[in-house]
PDB file of C-alpha atoms in Angstrom:
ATOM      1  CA  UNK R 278      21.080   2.551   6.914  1.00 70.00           C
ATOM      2  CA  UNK R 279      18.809   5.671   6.071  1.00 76.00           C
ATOM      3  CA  UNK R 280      20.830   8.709   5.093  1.00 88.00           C
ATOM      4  CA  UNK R 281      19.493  11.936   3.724  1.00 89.00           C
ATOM      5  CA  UNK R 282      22.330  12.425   0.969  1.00 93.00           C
ATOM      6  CA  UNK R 283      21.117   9.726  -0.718  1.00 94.00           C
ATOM      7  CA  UNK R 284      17.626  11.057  -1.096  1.00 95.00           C
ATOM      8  CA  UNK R 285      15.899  13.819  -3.124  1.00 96.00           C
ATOM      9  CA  UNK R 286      13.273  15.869  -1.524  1.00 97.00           C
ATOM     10  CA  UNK R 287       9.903  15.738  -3.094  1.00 98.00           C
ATOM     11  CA  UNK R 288       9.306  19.186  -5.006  1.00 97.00           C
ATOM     12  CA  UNK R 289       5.324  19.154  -3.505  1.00 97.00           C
ATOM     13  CA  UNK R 290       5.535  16.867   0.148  1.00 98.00           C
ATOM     14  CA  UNK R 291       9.079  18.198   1.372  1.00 97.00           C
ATOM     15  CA  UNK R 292      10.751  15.770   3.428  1.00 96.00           C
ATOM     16  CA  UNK R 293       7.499  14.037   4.153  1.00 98.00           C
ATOM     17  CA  UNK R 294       8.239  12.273   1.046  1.00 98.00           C
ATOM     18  CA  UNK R 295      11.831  11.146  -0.001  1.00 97.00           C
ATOM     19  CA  UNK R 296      13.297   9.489  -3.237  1.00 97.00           C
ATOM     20  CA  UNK R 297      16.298   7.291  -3.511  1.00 96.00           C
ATOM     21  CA  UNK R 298      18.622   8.785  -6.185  1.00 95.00           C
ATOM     22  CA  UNK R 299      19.153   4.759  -6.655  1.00 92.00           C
ATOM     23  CA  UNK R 300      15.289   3.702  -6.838  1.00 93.00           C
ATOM     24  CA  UNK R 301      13.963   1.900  -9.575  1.00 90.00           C
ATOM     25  CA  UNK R 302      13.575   4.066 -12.404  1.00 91.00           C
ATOM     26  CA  UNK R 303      10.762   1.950 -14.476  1.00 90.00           C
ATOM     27  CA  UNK R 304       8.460   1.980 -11.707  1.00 92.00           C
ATOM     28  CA  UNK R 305       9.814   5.267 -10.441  1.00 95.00           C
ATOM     29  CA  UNK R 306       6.694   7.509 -12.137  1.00 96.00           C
ATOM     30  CA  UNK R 307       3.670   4.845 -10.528  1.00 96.00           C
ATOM     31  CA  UNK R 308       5.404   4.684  -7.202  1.00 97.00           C
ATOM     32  CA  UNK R 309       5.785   8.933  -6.936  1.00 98.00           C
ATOM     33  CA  UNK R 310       2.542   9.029  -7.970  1.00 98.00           C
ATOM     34  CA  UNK R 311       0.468   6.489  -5.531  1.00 98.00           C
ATOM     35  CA  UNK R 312       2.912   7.803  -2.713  1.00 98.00           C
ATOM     36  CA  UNK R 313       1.451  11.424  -3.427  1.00 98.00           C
ATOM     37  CA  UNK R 314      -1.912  10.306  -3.175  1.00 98.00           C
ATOM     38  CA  UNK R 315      -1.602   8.368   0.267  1.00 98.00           C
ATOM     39  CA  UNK R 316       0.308  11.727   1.459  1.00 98.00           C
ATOM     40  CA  UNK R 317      -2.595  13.424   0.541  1.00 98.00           C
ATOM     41  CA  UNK R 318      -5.160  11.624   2.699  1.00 98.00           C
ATOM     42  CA  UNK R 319      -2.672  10.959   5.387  1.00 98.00           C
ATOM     43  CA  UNK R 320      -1.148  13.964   6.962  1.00 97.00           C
ATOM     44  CA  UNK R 321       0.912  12.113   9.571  1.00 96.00           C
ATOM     45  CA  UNK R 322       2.686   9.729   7.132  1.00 98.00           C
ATOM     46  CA  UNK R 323       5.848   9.970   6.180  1.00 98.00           C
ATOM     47  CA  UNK R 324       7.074   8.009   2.976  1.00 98.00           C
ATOM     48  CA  UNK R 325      10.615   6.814   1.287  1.00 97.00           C
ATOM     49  CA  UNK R 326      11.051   5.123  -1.957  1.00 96.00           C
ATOM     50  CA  UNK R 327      14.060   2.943  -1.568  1.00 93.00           C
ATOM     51  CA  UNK R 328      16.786   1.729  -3.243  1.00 91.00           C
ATOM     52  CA  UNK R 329      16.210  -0.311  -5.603  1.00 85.00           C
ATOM     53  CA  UNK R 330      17.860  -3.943  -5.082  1.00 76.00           C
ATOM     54  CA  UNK R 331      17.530  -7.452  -5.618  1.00 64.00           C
ATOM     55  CA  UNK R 332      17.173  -9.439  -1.995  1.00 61.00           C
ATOM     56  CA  UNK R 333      17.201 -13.389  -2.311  1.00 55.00           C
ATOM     57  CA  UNK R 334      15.479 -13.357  -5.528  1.00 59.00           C
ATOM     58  CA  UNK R 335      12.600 -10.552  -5.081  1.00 56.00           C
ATOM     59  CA  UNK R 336      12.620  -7.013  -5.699  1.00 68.00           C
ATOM     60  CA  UNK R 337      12.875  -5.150  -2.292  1.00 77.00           C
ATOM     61  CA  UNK R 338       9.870  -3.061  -0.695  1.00 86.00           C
ATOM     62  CA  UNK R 339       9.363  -0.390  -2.940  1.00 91.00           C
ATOM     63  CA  UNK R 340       8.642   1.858  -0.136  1.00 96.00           C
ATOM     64  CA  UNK R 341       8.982   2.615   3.638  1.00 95.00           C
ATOM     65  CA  UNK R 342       6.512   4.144   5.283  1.00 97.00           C
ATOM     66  CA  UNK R 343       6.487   5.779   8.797  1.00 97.00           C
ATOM     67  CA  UNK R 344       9.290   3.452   9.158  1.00 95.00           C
ATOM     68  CA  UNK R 345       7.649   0.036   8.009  1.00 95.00           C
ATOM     69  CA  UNK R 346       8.601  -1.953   4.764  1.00 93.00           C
ATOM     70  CA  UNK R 347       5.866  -1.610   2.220  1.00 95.00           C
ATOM     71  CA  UNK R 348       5.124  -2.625  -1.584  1.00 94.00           C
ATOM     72  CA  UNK R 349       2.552  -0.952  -4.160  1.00 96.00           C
ATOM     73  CA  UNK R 350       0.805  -3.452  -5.837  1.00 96.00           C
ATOM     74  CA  UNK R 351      -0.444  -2.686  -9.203  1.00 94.00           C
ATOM     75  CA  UNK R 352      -3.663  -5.033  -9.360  1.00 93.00           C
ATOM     76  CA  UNK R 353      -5.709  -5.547 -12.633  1.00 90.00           C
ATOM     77  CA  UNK R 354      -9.120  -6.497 -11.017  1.00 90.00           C
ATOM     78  CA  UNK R 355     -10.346  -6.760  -7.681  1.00 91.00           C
ATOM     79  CA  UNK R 356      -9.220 -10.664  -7.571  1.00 92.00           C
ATOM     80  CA  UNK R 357      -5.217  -9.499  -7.170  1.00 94.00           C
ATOM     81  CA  UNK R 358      -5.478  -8.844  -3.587  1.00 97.00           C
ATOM     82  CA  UNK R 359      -4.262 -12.428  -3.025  1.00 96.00           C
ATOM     83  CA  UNK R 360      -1.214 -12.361  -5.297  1.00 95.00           C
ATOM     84  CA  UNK R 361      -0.651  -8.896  -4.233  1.00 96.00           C
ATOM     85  CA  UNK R 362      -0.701  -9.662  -0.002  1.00 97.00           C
ATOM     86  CA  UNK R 363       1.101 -12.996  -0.927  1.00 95.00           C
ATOM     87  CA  UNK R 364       3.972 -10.934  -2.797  1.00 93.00           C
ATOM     88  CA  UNK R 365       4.271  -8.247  -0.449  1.00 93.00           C
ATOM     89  CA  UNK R 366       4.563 -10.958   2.216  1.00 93.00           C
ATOM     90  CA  UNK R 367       7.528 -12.775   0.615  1.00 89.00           C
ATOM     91  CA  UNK R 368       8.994  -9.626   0.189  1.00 88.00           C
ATOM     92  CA  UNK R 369       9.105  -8.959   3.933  1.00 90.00           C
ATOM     93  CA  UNK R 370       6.608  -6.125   3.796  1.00 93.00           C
ATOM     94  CA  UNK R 371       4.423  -5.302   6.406  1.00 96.00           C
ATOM     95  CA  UNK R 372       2.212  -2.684   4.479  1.00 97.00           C
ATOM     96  CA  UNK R 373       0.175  -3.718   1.487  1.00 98.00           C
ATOM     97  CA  UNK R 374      -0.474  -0.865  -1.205  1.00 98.00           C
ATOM     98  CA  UNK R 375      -3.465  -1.647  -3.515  1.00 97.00           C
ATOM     99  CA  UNK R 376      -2.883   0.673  -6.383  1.00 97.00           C
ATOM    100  CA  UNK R 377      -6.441   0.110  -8.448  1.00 95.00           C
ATOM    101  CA  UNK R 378      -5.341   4.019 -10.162  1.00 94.00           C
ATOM    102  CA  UNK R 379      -2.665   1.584 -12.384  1.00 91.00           C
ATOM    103  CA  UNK R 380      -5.333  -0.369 -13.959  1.00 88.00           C
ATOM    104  CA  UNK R 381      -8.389   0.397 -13.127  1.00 88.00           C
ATOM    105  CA  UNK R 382      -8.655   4.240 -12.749  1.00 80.00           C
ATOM    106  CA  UNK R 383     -11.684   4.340 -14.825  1.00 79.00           C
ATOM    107  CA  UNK R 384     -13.710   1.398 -13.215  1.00 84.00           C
ATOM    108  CA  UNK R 385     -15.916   1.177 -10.533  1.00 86.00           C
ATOM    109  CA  UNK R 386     -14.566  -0.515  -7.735  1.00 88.00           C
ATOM    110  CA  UNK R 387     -16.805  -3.542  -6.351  1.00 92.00           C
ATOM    111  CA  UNK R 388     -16.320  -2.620  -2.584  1.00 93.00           C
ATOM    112  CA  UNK R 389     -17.695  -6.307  -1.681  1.00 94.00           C
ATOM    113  CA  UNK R 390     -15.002  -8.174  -3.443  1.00 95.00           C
ATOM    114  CA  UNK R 391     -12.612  -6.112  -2.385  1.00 96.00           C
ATOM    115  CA  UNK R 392     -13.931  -6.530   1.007  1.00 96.00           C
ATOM    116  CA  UNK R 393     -13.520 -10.177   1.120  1.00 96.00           C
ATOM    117  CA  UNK R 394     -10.471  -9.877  -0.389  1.00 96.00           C
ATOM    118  CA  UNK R 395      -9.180  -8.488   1.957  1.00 97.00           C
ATOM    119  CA  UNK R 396     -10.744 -10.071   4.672  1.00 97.00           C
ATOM    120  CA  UNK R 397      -9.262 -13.309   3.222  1.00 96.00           C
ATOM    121  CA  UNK R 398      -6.552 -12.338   4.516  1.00 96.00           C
ATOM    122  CA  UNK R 399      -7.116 -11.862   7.564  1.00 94.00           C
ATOM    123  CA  UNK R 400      -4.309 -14.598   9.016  1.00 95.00           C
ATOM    124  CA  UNK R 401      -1.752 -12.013   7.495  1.00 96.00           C
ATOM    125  CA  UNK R 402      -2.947  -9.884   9.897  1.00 95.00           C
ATOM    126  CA  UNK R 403      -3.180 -11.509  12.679  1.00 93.00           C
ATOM    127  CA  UNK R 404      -0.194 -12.922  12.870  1.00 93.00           C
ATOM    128  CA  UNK R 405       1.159  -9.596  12.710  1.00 93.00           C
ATOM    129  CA  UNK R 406       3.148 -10.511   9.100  1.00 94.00           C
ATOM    130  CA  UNK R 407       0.580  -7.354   7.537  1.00 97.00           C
ATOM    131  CA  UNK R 408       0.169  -4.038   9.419  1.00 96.00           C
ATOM    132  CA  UNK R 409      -1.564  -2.196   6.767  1.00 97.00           C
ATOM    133  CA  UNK R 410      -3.104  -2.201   3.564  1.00 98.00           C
ATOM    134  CA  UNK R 411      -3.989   0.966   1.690  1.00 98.00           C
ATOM    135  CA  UNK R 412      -6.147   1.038  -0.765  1.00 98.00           C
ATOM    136  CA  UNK R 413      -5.832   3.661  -3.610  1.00 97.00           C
ATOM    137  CA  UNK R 414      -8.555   4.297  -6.121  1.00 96.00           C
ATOM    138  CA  UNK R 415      -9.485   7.905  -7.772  1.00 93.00           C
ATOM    139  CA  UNK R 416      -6.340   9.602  -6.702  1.00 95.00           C
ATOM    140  CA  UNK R 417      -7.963   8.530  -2.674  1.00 97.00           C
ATOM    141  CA  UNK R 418      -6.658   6.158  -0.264  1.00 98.00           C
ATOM    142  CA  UNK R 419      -8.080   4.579   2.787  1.00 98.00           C
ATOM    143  CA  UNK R 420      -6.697   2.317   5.349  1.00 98.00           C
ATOM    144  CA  UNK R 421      -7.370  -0.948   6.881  1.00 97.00           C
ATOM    145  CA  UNK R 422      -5.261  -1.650   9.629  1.00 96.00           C
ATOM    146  CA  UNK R 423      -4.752  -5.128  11.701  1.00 95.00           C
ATOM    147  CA  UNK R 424      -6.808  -4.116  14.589  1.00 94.00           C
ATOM    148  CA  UNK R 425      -9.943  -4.709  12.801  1.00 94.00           C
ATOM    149  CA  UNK R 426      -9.639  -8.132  13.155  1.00 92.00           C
ATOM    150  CA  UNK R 427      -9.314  -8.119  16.609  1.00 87.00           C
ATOM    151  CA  UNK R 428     -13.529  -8.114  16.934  1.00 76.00           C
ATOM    152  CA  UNK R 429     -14.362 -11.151  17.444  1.00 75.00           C
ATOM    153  CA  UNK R 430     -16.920 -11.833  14.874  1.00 90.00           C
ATOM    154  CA  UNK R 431     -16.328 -12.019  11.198  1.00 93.00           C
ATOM    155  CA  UNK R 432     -19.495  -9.786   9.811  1.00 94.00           C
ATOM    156  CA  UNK R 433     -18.295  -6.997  12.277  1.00 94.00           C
ATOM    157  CA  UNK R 434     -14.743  -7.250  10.962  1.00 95.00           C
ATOM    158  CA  UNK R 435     -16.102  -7.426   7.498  1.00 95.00           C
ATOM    159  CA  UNK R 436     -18.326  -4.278   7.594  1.00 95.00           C
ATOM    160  CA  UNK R 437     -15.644  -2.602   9.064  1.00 95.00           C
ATOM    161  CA  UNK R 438     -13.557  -3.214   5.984  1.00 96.00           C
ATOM    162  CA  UNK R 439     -16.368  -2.018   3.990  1.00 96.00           C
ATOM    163  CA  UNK R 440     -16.933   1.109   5.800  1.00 96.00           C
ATOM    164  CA  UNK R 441     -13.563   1.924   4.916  1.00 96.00           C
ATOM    165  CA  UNK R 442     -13.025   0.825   1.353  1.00 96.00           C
ATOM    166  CA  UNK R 443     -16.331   2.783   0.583  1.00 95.00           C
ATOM    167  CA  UNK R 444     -15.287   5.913   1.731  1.00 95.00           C
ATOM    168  CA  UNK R 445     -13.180   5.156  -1.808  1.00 93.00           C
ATOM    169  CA  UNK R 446     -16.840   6.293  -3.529  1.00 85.00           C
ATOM    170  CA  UNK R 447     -17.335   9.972  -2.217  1.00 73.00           C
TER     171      UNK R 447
END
């Protein structure tokens, strides 16, 4: 059950982003951070960082956002995005964060992998178990949502994806 009182109100995003006086403090700094940057890009998102809690063995979603469970995902290389979907996915999420800032802030990004990636994954999405998955690199996110996979052939879908994760470059 959401309620305000247990929430502090970011000092830059206002209520647009709101942080559980219970969240968990070692990731607290990464997870302020990347939810800055997608507030950034996105000015019709809305973000909390929840409680922090232990649910049948995995951490809970680090984050809700406009009113969906979702996870930041800290990946070392662009070969994560498995681990990371497959995580976020036992975790009951249904938006992926890619956080490449964590690791990777000073490497450039090879769009293609990360590409088919996350086109690899594209039975998360439609089956409806992934929404989302933002991508954050160089304080910028993008978005690849699960209607992309609705065209029907895989090149299409795929340079869709890449459209998106390139905008990552400018």
């Amino acid at each position: 059950m959401f309620r305000i009182e247990d929430f502090i109100i970011d000092e830059i995003y206002g209520e647009r982003l709101l942080i559980n006086k219970q969240a968990d403090q070692s990731e607290l700094e990464e997870n302020i951070r990347v939810a800055r940057v997608l507030l950034g890009c996105f000015d019709d998102m809305n973000i909390r960082i929840n409680e922090h809690l232990l649910i049948f063995g995995h951490k809970n979603p680090e984050y809700t956002i406009n009113e969906k469970l979702g996870d930041r995902k800290g990946v070392e290389s662009e070969n994560g995005i498995k681990s990371a979907f497959r995580k976020a996915k036992e975790q009951g999420c249904q938006t992926v964060v890619l956080d490449f800032d964590m690791h990777m802030a000073d490497s450039i990004l090879k769009t293609r992998k990360i590409t088919s990636g996350i086109y690899g994954r594209h039975e998360d999405f439609k089956s409806g178990n992934i929404n989302e998955c933002y991508v954050v690199h160089n304080s910028k996110a993008v978005v690849v949502k699960s209607n992309v996979f609705s065209v029907s052939d895989k090149d299409t879908t795929k340079q869709l994806i890449e459209d998106e994760i390139e905008k990552l470059r400018t």
